[in-house]
Amino acid sequence: MKVLVINCGSSSLKFQLIDSQTEQCLAKGLCERIGIEGSMITYAPEGGEKEKTVTPMPDHTEAIRLVLEALTNASTGVVKNLDEIGAVGHRVVHGGEKFAQSVVITDEVLQTVEECNDLAPLHNPANLIGINACRKLMPDTPMVGVFDTAFHQTMPEEAYMYGLPYTYYEKYKIRRYGFHGTSHSYVSRRAAEVLHRDYEDLKTIVCHLGNGASISAVKNGRCVDTSMGLTPLEGLIMGTRSGDIDPAIIEFLAHKEGKTIDEIMTVLNKKSGVLGLSDNLSSDFRDLEDGYHKGDANAIRALKTFCYRVAKYVGAYVAAMNGVDVICFTAGVGENAGIVRSFVCEYLGYLGIALDQEANSRRGEDIVISTPDSRTTVMVIPTNEELAIARETVRLVG
Ligand code: AMP
């Protein structure tokens, strides 16, 4: 079956068409600036030229119409007609406590997703718009929603509750949810496969280090803790997000800088993280790595603080699981920045970790980067959220 995977943001839409038999990506692309002047679609069939077309996209329905047109185009398309697309898998950011699994999308499901909008006001409405636009253009094609939060729904109460009055949990469902669940699930399973170990019998820590970053503890195939919380702001230091801070800083800064809560939240989401720590040098780890090698104090500070926080969370999750068998690095930084993996592992001598420096310099493959005598196995597993969404879609409608 061919599965169209859609990841819809408020003004952008990423797509991939995946053949579920071969698990190959047949074509992929991106619509940008939807509803804004200068909209464009980038489309690339597997093995073909990438083409960029500037064309008006007043709304998401038009964006999806253009995606379907590109996929069926007589010269560069990869299917003859839309009937060849057996199902659509949609990434949905927040499923609250309502969705612990992926679901086949129905009117009732859409209503329940809408009830979670409060918890992800920037993401869920955009995901819903994408789903509705697809249903309009492909009314007979089954669709599946795959939630970023679902994998973490197995966390025990002591891991997901905040130390706040319980009534806020009862009234507003304020608790820790976690995100990047599709990636944490894919990577932890894949690690077990690569090692020929039973997934149900492993203690794995997954470090998903991208522009957004989170860590999870996966014990016997179930997530028992993760670093993001009610929102993706909690936890690790990220590209531009602060991660954990003393909550009193918000009031202190608002007072000192004469800013509103909204303005402070923008600082915490968009101007902090390694960007803020490096005194605005960059949020991109390629620039920080360059800066580090040149002895730039801002780059060194940002990299060291980022890695220290990752190592601290790894330690916490070793405690949460009473041990660890495998530590996996994934996502843009985790897969590519050997320097970050080295710095993090330097803190983990107590786990008997020894890195194989040659393996740590390789890219783009599932690989063990610890030495054979390392007491804990360290791996790089490139994440593939689109493939994971396609697999879930086929599992439910195939
Ligand atoms: P993601 O959010 O997973 O797409 O990760 C994006 C981030 O990965 C970028 O902002 C960079 O910081 C980082 N990244 C991508 N390629 C490299 C690379 N070759 N070396 C170091 N960092 C990289």
Short mmCIF file of C-alpha atoms and ligand atoms in Angstrom, two decimals, residues 14 180 208-213 239 274 282-289 330-340 363 383 385, ligand 1:
data_model
loop_
_atom_site.label_atom_id
_atom_site.label_comp_id
_atom_site.label_asym_id
_atom_site.label_seq_id
_atom_site.Cartn_x
_atom_site.Cartn_y
_atom_site.Cartn_z
CA LYS A 14 5.61 18.45 5.05
CA HIS A 180 8.53 13.33 20.03
CA HIS A 208 16.29 12.88 20.67
CA LEU A 209 18.52 15.92 20.13
CA GLY A 210 17.29 18.17 17.32
CA ASN A 211 16.24 21.79 17.24
CA GLY A 212 13.66 20.58 19.77
CA ALA A 213 15.21 18.06 22.17
CA GLY A 239 17.99 25.27 19.90
CA VAL A 274 21.87 27.45 22.84
CA SER A 282 23.56 30.52 16.59
CA SER A 283 20.93 27.91 17.39
CA ASP A 284 22.56 25.62 14.84
CA PHE A 285 25.02 23.10 16.25
CA ARG A 286 27.14 23.22 13.07
CA ASP A 287 27.97 26.85 13.90
CA LEU A 288 28.54 26.03 17.57
CA GLU A 289 30.91 23.19 16.65
CA THR A 330 19.01 10.51 17.35
CA ALA A 331 17.65 13.56 15.42
CA GLY A 332 19.67 16.34 13.71
CA VAL A 333 22.17 16.94 16.52
CA GLY A 334 22.15 13.42 18.00
CA GLU A 335 22.81 11.82 14.58
CA ASN A 336 25.40 14.29 13.30
CA ALA A 337 27.27 16.00 16.11
CA GLY A 338 29.91 13.52 17.30
CA ILE A 339 31.30 16.21 19.59
CA VAL A 340 28.00 16.34 21.51
CA ARG A 363 27.03 9.30 9.87
CA THR A 383 15.05 8.57 13.45
CA GLU A 385 9.09 9.60 12.10
P1 AMP B 1 16.08 18.40 13.66
O1 AMP B 1 15.23 19.30 14.51
O2 AMP B 1 16.12 16.99 14.15
O3 AMP B 1 15.80 18.51 12.19
O4 AMP B 1 17.59 18.94 13.85
C1 AMP B 1 18.00 20.15 13.29
C2 AMP B 1 19.30 20.57 13.94
O5 AMP B 1 20.29 19.56 13.76
C3 AMP B 1 19.92 21.81 13.29
O6 AMP B 1 19.40 22.99 13.83
C4 AMP B 1 21.38 21.65 13.64
O7 AMP B 1 21.61 22.25 14.90
C5 AMP B 1 21.58 20.16 13.80
N1 AMP B 1 22.41 19.59 12.72
C6 AMP B 1 22.01 19.26 11.47
N2 AMP B 1 23.06 18.79 10.74
C7 AMP B 1 24.14 18.84 11.56
C8 AMP B 1 25.53 18.50 11.42
N3 AMP B 1 26.02 17.99 10.27
N4 AMP B 1 26.35 18.70 12.48
C9 AMP B 1 25.86 19.20 13.64
N5 AMP B 1 24.56 19.54 13.84
C10 AMP B 1 23.72 19.35 12.82
#
